[in-house]
Amino acid sequence: MIEHGPLLERLLAGEFICQVSDEVAFAHLNDEQTAQDFDHYLRPLNRRLVKSDSGGVFYLGYVNLTPTAREQLAKQFSETIQSLLPLLEWMQLVQEAMGQDRALTAGDTLKLQEFVLRCEDNQSLRQRLQTLALDRFFNSHSDALDNQVKLIFRRLKEHGYLLQPHSERHYYIVTGKIDYLIEVIDFIRHEEHLPIDDAPTQEELI
């Protein structure tokens, strides 16, 4: 497992691995024997390798829900809930602004300036974008639409939902972490029955 040490460290740090974020690492984790080796190594740490239902992203889960694991999961779940509504609103804004008939998926490319221009030309989208930028998840302090969009995309990049291949070029690629977000939404709606009915659901985004 020495050769996989850096990848293990990334997973243990909470990173999500998909074909967009790291094609080589994703291929390693897709190998059945490698995945078994990871699980064998991780089991004493009460961790296991998890593959999303869509098969598009890997991350770590817990083997047993010990009190410590429950505490950590509760913290992660709380953070996800706080970001859920603004993330869903952003997804719907992108879909409407870019004239897409489907929800965002891993591998989609977003051009920041094109998105800005589409929102500038639509008063409704512009107002919704400005409201979204003020949300505490993005916490924009600028009145300029261009700056608001740059901050939103930067925050999404920091949280692993977007990848910027070239720092000097303002286009982004959606990562497989979006699959994880959708699965969390489905879990909340179908298992926990939490009150997120006012949020745009994946079915509405499609």
Tab-separated table of C-alpha atoms in Angstrom:
chain	number	residue	atom	x	y	z
A	1	MET	CA	0.000	0.000	0.000
A	2	ILE	CA	3.036	2.271	0.111
A	3	GLU	CA	2.548	3.280	-3.515
A	4	HIS	CA	-1.016	4.339	-2.694
A	5	GLY	CA	-0.035	6.296	0.407
A	6	PRO	CA	-0.620	9.788	-1.048
A	7	LEU	CA	-4.043	8.752	-2.388
A	8	LEU	CA	-5.011	7.266	0.978
A	9	GLU	CA	-4.029	10.497	2.685
A	10	ARG	CA	-6.209	12.489	0.300
A	11	LEU	CA	-9.183	10.239	0.947
A	12	LEU	CA	-8.661	10.341	4.705
A	13	ALA	CA	-8.560	14.139	4.475
A	14	GLY	CA	-12.081	14.046	3.019
A	15	GLU	CA	-11.273	14.448	-0.658
A	16	PHE	CA	-13.620	13.165	-3.355
A	17	ILE	CA	-11.924	11.369	-6.259
A	18	CYS	CA	-13.555	11.353	-9.696
A	19	GLN	CA	-12.429	11.060	-13.294
A	20	VAL	CA	-12.446	14.847	-13.641
A	21	SER	CA	-10.454	15.641	-10.510
A	22	ASP	CA	-7.881	12.848	-10.950
A	23	GLU	CA	-8.275	10.423	-13.835
A	24	VAL	CA	-5.341	8.199	-12.805
A	25	ALA	CA	-6.405	7.879	-9.158
A	26	PHE	CA	-10.002	7.231	-10.226
A	27	ALA	CA	-8.836	4.401	-12.485
A	28	HIS	CA	-6.861	2.886	-9.597
A	29	LEU	CA	-9.884	2.958	-7.309
A	30	ASN	CA	-12.045	1.408	-10.048
A	31	ASP	CA	-9.797	-1.646	-10.031
A	32	GLU	CA	-11.542	-4.293	-7.908
A	33	GLN	CA	-8.361	-5.673	-6.357
A	34	THR	CA	-7.061	-2.211	-5.501
A	35	ALA	CA	-10.400	-1.283	-3.937
A	36	GLN	CA	-10.265	-4.456	-1.807
A	37	ASP	CA	-6.705	-3.621	-0.739
A	38	PHE	CA	-7.838	-0.137	0.308
A	39	ASP	CA	-10.721	-1.547	2.340
A	40	HIS	CA	-8.405	-4.079	4.023
A	41	TYR	CA	-6.035	-1.294	5.029
A	42	LEU	CA	-8.800	1.084	6.103
A	43	ARG	CA	-10.861	-1.367	8.177
A	44	PRO	CA	-8.754	-1.007	11.372
A	45	LEU	CA	-9.386	2.747	11.050
A	46	ASN	CA	-13.143	2.063	10.873
A	47	ARG	CA	-13.199	3.466	7.365
A	48	ARG	CA	-14.166	2.009	4.008
A	49	LEU	CA	-14.053	3.061	0.370
A	50	VAL	CA	-17.432	4.224	-0.957
A	51	LYS	CA	-18.430	4.503	-4.597
A	52	SER	CA	-21.418	6.682	-5.469
A	53	ASP	CA	-24.509	4.989	-6.902
A	54	SER	CA	-23.714	6.577	-10.256
A	55	GLY	CA	-20.184	5.201	-10.095
A	56	GLY	CA	-18.773	8.636	-10.739
A	57	VAL	CA	-16.976	9.440	-7.489
A	58	PHE	CA	-15.119	7.740	-4.620
A	59	TYR	CA	-14.878	8.890	-1.010
A	60	LEU	CA	-14.549	7.357	2.446
A	61	GLY	CA	-17.335	6.208	4.717
A	62	TYR	CA	-17.436	4.463	8.083
A	63	VAL	CA	-17.612	0.715	8.692
A	64	ASN	CA	-19.358	1.006	12.076
A	65	LEU	CA	-21.267	3.987	13.443
A	66	THR	CA	-19.382	4.436	16.678
A	67	PRO	CA	-20.090	7.513	18.828
A	68	THR	CA	-17.053	9.226	17.290
A	69	ALA	CA	-18.182	8.337	13.775
A	70	ARG	CA	-21.711	9.570	14.485
A	71	GLU	CA	-20.349	12.858	15.780
A	72	GLN	CA	-18.221	13.348	12.681
A	73	LEU	CA	-21.068	12.386	10.363
A	74	ALA	CA	-23.421	14.772	12.156
A	75	LYS	CA	-20.931	17.588	11.621
A	76	GLN	CA	-20.524	16.768	7.928
A	77	PHE	CA	-24.278	16.445	7.493
A	78	SER	CA	-24.868	19.813	9.146
A	79	GLU	CA	-22.348	21.481	6.841
A	80	THR	CA	-23.970	19.878	3.814
A	81	ILE	CA	-27.441	21.026	4.883
A	82	GLN	CA	-26.209	24.609	5.262
A	83	SER	CA	-24.853	24.601	1.715
A	84	LEU	CA	-27.669	22.579	0.162
A	85	LEU	CA	-30.115	25.315	-0.782
A	86	PRO	CA	-27.558	27.708	-2.289
A	87	LEU	CA	-25.987	24.849	-4.257
A	88	LEU	CA	-29.344	23.791	-5.635
A	89	GLU	CA	-30.201	27.369	-6.553
A	90	TRP	CA	-26.855	27.716	-8.327
A	91	MET	CA	-27.487	24.522	-10.292
A	92	GLN	CA	-30.878	25.768	-11.395
A	93	LEU	CA	-29.480	29.180	-12.319
A	94	VAL	CA	-26.830	27.574	-14.510
A	95	GLN	CA	-29.396	25.368	-16.192
A	96	GLU	CA	-31.700	28.293	-16.953
A	97	ALA	CA	-28.966	30.754	-17.948
A	98	MET	CA	-27.259	28.308	-20.293
A	99	GLY	CA	-30.530	26.980	-21.733
A	100	GLN	CA	-29.840	23.393	-20.730
A	101	ASP	CA	-32.545	20.737	-20.662
A	102	ARG	CA	-30.823	18.639	-18.013
A	103	ALA	CA	-29.146	19.059	-14.668
A	104	LEU	CA	-25.394	19.506	-14.314
A	105	THR	CA	-23.336	16.332	-14.423
A	106	ALA	CA	-19.654	15.543	-13.959
A	107	GLY	CA	-17.605	16.612	-16.955
A	108	ASP	CA	-19.800	19.577	-17.925
A	109	THR	CA	-17.795	22.688	-18.835
A	110	LEU	CA	-18.879	26.130	-17.624
A	111	LYS	CA	-17.475	29.342	-19.081
A	112	LEU	CA	-17.620	32.025	-16.412
A	113	GLN	CA	-17.882	35.016	-18.747
A	114	GLU	CA	-20.609	33.399	-20.825
A	115	PHE	CA	-22.594	32.752	-17.665
A	116	VAL	CA	-22.139	36.396	-16.578
A	117	LEU	CA	-23.369	37.716	-19.934
A	118	ARG	CA	-26.444	35.464	-19.888
A	119	CYS	CA	-27.373	36.680	-16.401
A	120	GLU	CA	-26.762	40.338	-17.269
A	121	ASP	CA	-29.237	40.085	-20.122
A	122	ASN	CA	-31.972	38.609	-17.927
A	123	GLN	CA	-33.257	40.753	-15.061
A	124	SER	CA	-34.800	37.818	-13.200
A	125	LEU	CA	-31.610	35.749	-13.341
A	126	ARG	CA	-29.557	38.792	-12.370
A	127	GLN	CA	-31.644	39.409	-9.254
A	128	ARG	CA	-31.560	35.756	-8.237
A	129	LEU	CA	-27.809	35.637	-8.740
A	130	GLN	CA	-27.300	38.718	-6.577
A	131	THR	CA	-29.452	37.175	-3.846
A	132	LEU	CA	-27.494	33.933	-4.091
A	133	ALA	CA	-24.161	35.755	-3.819
A	134	LEU	CA	-25.290	37.271	-0.518
A	135	ASP	CA	-26.008	33.852	0.993
A	136	ARG	CA	-23.622	33.087	3.853
A	137	PHE	CA	-22.270	30.094	1.937
A	138	PHE	CA	-20.844	32.463	-0.711
A	139	ASN	CA	-20.831	35.654	1.414
A	140	SER	CA	-20.167	38.196	-1.331
A	141	HIS	CA	-19.569	41.831	-0.373
A	142	SER	CA	-19.473	43.150	-3.942
A	143	ASP	CA	-22.257	44.877	-5.872
A	144	ALA	CA	-20.683	44.023	-9.227
A	145	LEU	CA	-22.224	41.003	-10.937
A	146	ASP	CA	-18.896	39.936	-12.438
A	147	ASN	CA	-17.217	39.874	-9.031
A	148	GLN	CA	-20.163	38.024	-7.491
A	149	VAL	CA	-19.968	35.276	-10.099
A	150	LYS	CA	-16.189	34.969	-9.699
A	151	LEU	CA	-16.631	34.523	-5.951
A	152	ILE	CA	-19.376	31.926	-6.384
A	153	PHE	CA	-17.263	29.881	-8.788
A	154	ARG	CA	-14.201	30.204	-6.554
A	155	ARG	CA	-16.145	28.947	-3.542
A	156	LEU	CA	-17.495	26.003	-5.549
A	157	LYS	CA	-13.939	25.231	-6.626
A	158	GLU	CA	-12.765	25.362	-2.990
A	159	HIS	CA	-15.504	22.910	-1.988
A	160	GLY	CA	-14.594	20.488	-4.770
A	161	TYR	CA	-17.640	20.881	-7.014
A	162	LEU	CA	-15.697	22.617	-9.792
A	163	LEU	CA	-12.236	22.151	-11.244
A	164	GLN	CA	-10.361	24.984	-12.963
A	165	PRO	CA	-7.837	23.352	-15.331
A	166	HIS	CA	-5.955	26.597	-15.997
A	167	SER	CA	-5.781	29.360	-13.400
A	168	GLU	CA	-5.467	32.065	-16.039
A	169	ARG	CA	-8.486	30.871	-18.037
A	170	HIS	CA	-11.968	31.309	-16.580
A	171	TYR	CA	-13.639	28.056	-17.458
A	172	TYR	CA	-14.513	25.287	-15.039
A	173	ILE	CA	-15.382	21.604	-15.190
A	174	VAL	CA	-18.041	20.063	-12.936
A	175	THR	CA	-16.598	17.239	-10.801
A	176	GLY	CA	-18.113	13.967	-9.659
A	177	LYS	CA	-18.797	15.466	-6.235
A	178	ILE	CA	-22.048	16.727	-7.766
A	179	ASP	CA	-23.159	13.057	-7.741
A	180	TYR	CA	-22.555	12.929	-4.002
A	181	LEU	CA	-24.644	16.074	-3.559
A	182	ILE	CA	-27.552	14.538	-5.481
A	183	GLU	CA	-27.373	11.376	-3.377
A	184	VAL	CA	-27.459	13.456	-0.182
A	185	ILE	CA	-30.542	15.252	-1.500
A	186	ASP	CA	-32.229	11.928	-2.271
A	187	PHE	CA	-31.325	10.611	1.194
A	188	ILE	CA	-32.820	13.660	2.874
A	189	ARG	CA	-35.988	13.573	0.815
A	190	HIS	CA	-36.666	9.841	0.987
A	191	GLU	CA	-35.145	8.739	4.284
A	192	GLU	CA	-35.039	11.675	6.667
A	193	HIS	CA	-38.057	13.574	5.294
A	194	LEU	CA	-36.449	16.866	6.178
A	195	PRO	CA	-38.213	20.074	5.063
A	196	ILE	CA	-36.428	20.941	1.848
A	197	ASP	CA	-39.594	20.908	-0.292
A	198	ASP	CA	-39.142	24.587	-1.122
A	199	ALA	CA	-35.779	23.884	-2.729
A	200	PRO	CA	-35.538	22.974	-6.432
A	201	THR	CA	-35.175	19.188	-6.531
A	202	GLN	CA	-33.170	17.137	-8.971
A	203	GLU	CA	-36.375	16.144	-10.742
A	204	GLU	CA	-37.228	19.812	-11.245
A	205	LEU	CA	-33.718	20.542	-12.507
A	206	ILE	CA	-33.895	17.866	-15.189
